[in-house]
CSV table of C-alpha atoms in Angstrom, one decimal:
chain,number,residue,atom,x,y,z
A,105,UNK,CA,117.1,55.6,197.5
A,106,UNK,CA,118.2,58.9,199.3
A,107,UNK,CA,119.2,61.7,197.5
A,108,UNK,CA,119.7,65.0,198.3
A,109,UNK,CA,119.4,68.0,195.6
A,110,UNK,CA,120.9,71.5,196.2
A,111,UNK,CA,121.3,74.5,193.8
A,112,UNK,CA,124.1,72.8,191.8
A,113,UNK,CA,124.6,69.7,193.4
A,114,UNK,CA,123.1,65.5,193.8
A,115,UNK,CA,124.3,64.1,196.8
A,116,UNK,CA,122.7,60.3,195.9
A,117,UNK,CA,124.3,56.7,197.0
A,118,UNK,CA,127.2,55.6,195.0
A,119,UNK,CA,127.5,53.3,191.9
A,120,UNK,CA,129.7,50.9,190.1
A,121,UNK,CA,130.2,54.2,187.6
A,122,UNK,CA,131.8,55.6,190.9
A,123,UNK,CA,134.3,53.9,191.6
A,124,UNK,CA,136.9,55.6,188.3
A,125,UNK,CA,136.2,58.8,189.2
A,126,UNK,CA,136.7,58.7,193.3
A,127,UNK,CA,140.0,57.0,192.9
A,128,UNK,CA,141.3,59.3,190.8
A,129,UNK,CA,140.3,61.8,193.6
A,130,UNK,CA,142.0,59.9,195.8
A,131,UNK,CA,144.8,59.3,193.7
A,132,UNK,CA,145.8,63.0,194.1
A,133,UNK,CA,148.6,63.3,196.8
A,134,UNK,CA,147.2,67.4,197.2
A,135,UNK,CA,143.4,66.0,197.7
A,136,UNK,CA,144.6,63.5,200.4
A,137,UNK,CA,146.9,66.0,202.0
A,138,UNK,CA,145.1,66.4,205.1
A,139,UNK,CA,143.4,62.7,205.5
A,140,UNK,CA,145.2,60.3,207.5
A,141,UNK,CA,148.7,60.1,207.0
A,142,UNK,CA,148.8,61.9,203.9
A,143,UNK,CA,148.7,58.7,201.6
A,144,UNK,CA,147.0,58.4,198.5
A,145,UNK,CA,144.6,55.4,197.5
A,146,UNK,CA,144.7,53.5,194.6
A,147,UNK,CA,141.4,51.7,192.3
A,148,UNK,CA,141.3,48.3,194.8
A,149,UNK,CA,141.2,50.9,198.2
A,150,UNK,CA,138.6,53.3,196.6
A,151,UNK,CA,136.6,50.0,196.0
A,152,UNK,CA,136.9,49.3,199.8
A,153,UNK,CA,135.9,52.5,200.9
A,154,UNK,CA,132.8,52.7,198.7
A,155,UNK,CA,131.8,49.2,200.1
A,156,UNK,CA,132.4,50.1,203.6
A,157,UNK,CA,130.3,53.7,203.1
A,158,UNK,CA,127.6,51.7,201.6
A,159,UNK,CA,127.8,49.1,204.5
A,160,UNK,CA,127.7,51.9,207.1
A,161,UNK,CA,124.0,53.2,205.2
A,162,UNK,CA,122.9,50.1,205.9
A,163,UNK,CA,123.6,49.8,209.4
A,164,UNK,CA,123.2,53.3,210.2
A,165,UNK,CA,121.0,54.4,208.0
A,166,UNK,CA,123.1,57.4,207.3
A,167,UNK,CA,126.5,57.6,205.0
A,168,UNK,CA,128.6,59.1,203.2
A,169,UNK,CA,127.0,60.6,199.7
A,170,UNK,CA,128.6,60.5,196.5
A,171,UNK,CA,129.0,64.6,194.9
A,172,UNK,CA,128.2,65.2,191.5
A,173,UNK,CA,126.9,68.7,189.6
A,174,UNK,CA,124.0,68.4,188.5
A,175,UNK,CA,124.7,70.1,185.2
A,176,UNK,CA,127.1,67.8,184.1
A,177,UNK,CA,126.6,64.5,186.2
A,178,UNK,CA,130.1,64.6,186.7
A,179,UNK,CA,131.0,63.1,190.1
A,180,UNK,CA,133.3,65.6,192.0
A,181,UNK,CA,133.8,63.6,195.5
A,182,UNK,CA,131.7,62.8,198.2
A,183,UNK,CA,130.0,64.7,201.3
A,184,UNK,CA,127.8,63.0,204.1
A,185,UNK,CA,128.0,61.4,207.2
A,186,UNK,CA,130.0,58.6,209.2
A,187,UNK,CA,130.7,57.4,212.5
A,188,UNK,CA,134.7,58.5,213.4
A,189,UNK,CA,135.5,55.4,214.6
A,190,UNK,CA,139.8,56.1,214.4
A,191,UNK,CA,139.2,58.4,217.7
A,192,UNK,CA,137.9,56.4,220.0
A,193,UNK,CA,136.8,58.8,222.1
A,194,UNK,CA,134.7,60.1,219.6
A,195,UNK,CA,133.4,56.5,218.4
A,196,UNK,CA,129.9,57.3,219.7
A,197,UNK,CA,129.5,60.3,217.8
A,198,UNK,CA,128.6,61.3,213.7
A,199,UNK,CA,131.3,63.4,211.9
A,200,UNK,CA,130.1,65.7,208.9
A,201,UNK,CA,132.8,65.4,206.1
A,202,UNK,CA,133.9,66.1,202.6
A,203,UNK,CA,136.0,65.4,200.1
A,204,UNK,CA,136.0,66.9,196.3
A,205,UNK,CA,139.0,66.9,193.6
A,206,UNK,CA,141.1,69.5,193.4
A,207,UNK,CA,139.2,70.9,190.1
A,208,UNK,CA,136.4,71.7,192.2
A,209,UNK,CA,138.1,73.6,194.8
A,210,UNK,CA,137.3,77.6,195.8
A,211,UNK,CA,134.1,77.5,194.3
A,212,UNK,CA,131.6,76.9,197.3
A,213,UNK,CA,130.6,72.9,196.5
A,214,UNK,CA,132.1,71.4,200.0
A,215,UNK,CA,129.7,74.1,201.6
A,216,UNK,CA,126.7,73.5,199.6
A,217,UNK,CA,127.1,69.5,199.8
A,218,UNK,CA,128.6,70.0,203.6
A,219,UNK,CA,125.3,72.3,204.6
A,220,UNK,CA,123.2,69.4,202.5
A,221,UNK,CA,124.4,66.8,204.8
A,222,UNK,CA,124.5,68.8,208.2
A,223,UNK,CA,120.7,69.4,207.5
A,224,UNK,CA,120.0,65.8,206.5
A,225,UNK,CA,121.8,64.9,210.1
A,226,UNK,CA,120.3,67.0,211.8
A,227,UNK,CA,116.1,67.1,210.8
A,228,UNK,CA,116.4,64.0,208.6
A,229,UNK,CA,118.1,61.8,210.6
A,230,UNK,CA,116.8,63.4,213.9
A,231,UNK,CA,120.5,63.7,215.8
A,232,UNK,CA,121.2,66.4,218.4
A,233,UNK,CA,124.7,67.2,217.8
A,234,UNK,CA,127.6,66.7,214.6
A,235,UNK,CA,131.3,67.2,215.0
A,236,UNK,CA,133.8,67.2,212.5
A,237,UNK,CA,137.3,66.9,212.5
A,238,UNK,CA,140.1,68.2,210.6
A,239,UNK,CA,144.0,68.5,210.4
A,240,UNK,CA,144.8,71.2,212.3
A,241,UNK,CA,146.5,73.2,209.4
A,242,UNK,CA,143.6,72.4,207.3
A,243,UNK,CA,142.4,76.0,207.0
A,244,UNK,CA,140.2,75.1,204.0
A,245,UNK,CA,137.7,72.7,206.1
A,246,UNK,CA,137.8,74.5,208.9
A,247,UNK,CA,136.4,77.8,207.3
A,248,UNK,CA,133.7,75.2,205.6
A,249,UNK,CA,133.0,74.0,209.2
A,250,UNK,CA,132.4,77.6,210.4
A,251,UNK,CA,130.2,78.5,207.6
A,252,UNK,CA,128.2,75.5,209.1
A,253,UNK,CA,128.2,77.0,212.5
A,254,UNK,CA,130.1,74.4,213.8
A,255,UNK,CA,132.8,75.8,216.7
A,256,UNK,CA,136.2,74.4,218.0
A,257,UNK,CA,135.6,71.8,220.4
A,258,UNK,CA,139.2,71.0,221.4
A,259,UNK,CA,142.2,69.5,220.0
A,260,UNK,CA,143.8,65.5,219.9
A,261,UNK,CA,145.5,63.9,217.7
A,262,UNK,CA,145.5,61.0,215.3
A,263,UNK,CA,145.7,57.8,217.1
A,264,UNK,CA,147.8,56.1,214.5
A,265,UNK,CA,149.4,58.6,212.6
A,266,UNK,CA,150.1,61.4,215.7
A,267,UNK,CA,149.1,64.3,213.5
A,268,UNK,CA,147.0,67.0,215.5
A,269,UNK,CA,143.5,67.3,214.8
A,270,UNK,CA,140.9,69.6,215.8
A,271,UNK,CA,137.3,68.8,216.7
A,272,UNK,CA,134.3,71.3,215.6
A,273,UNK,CA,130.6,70.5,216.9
A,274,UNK,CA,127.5,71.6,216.6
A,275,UNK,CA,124.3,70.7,218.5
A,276,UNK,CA,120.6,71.0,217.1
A,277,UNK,CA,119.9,74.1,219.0
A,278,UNK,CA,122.8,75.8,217.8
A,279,UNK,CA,121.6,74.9,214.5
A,280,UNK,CA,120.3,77.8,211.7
A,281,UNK,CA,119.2,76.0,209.2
């Protein structure tokens, strides 16, 4: 089982004991803001999503991790790795992403958890170059993906939704560690 321990944090595969707490993170309409088209998901789409990341470990051998402090064992979200397969120019690709409930906002987690997974891409996992992508007005994520190193690619926009996104990347050599 992979897991991944930083200073506060367990980035580990997800469980059944999951699935509560991520769908009240993506029950909250200021959480899912900037994903998509703004919707929130509800218990039977969390359950979805969790069994899609988990398929995606298994065929890629790289996922998305579930988030929790390792004080507490709470989970706060998730942080890791996926193929963004909604731009499909960018289908061949692996996007670094996060997502953590509001109540653990503004306190460096998406960073640490972020940095955990960048690394994890890039000497675990052995691949040259990460992007991630964001709402354009999504100042949050994009000062997390700076603090990576990541830069602005270039701009698109979502393919169903039409909302303007913006593309960071970084490639191994770039990469500080």
């Amino acid at each position: 089982m992979t897991e991944i321990r930083t200073p506060r944090l367990l980035l580990r595969r997800w469980t059944d004991d999951d699935l509560v707490p991520m769908a009240e993170i993506n029950a909250d309409p200021e959480v899912m803001r900037w994903i998509g088209d703004g919707s929130v998901r509800d218990l039977e789409q969390t359950a979805e999503d969790i069994e899609r990341w988990e398929e995606e470990w298994d065929e890629e051998g790289f996922g998305l991790f579930a988030v929790e402090l390792l004080g507490s064992g709470e989970l706060i979200g998730f942080a890791g790795l996926s193929v963004p397969g909604f731009l499909p120019d960018l289908r061949h690709e692996v996007e670094v992403g996060w997502r953590l409930g509001r109540p653990f906002w503004g306190q460096g987690y998406a960073s640490e958890a972020a940095h955990a997974a960048l690394e994890f891409a890039l000497q675990d996992r052995g691949l040259d170059r990460v992007v991630s992508i964001t709402h354009i007005s999504n100042r949050a994520s994009e000062n997390v993906m700076r603090k990576l190193g990541m830069t602005p690619e270039r701009e698109t926009e979502h393919p169903d939704f039409g909302v303007p996104l913006r593309v960071y990347a970084i490639d191994l050599s770039e990469y500080q560690g």
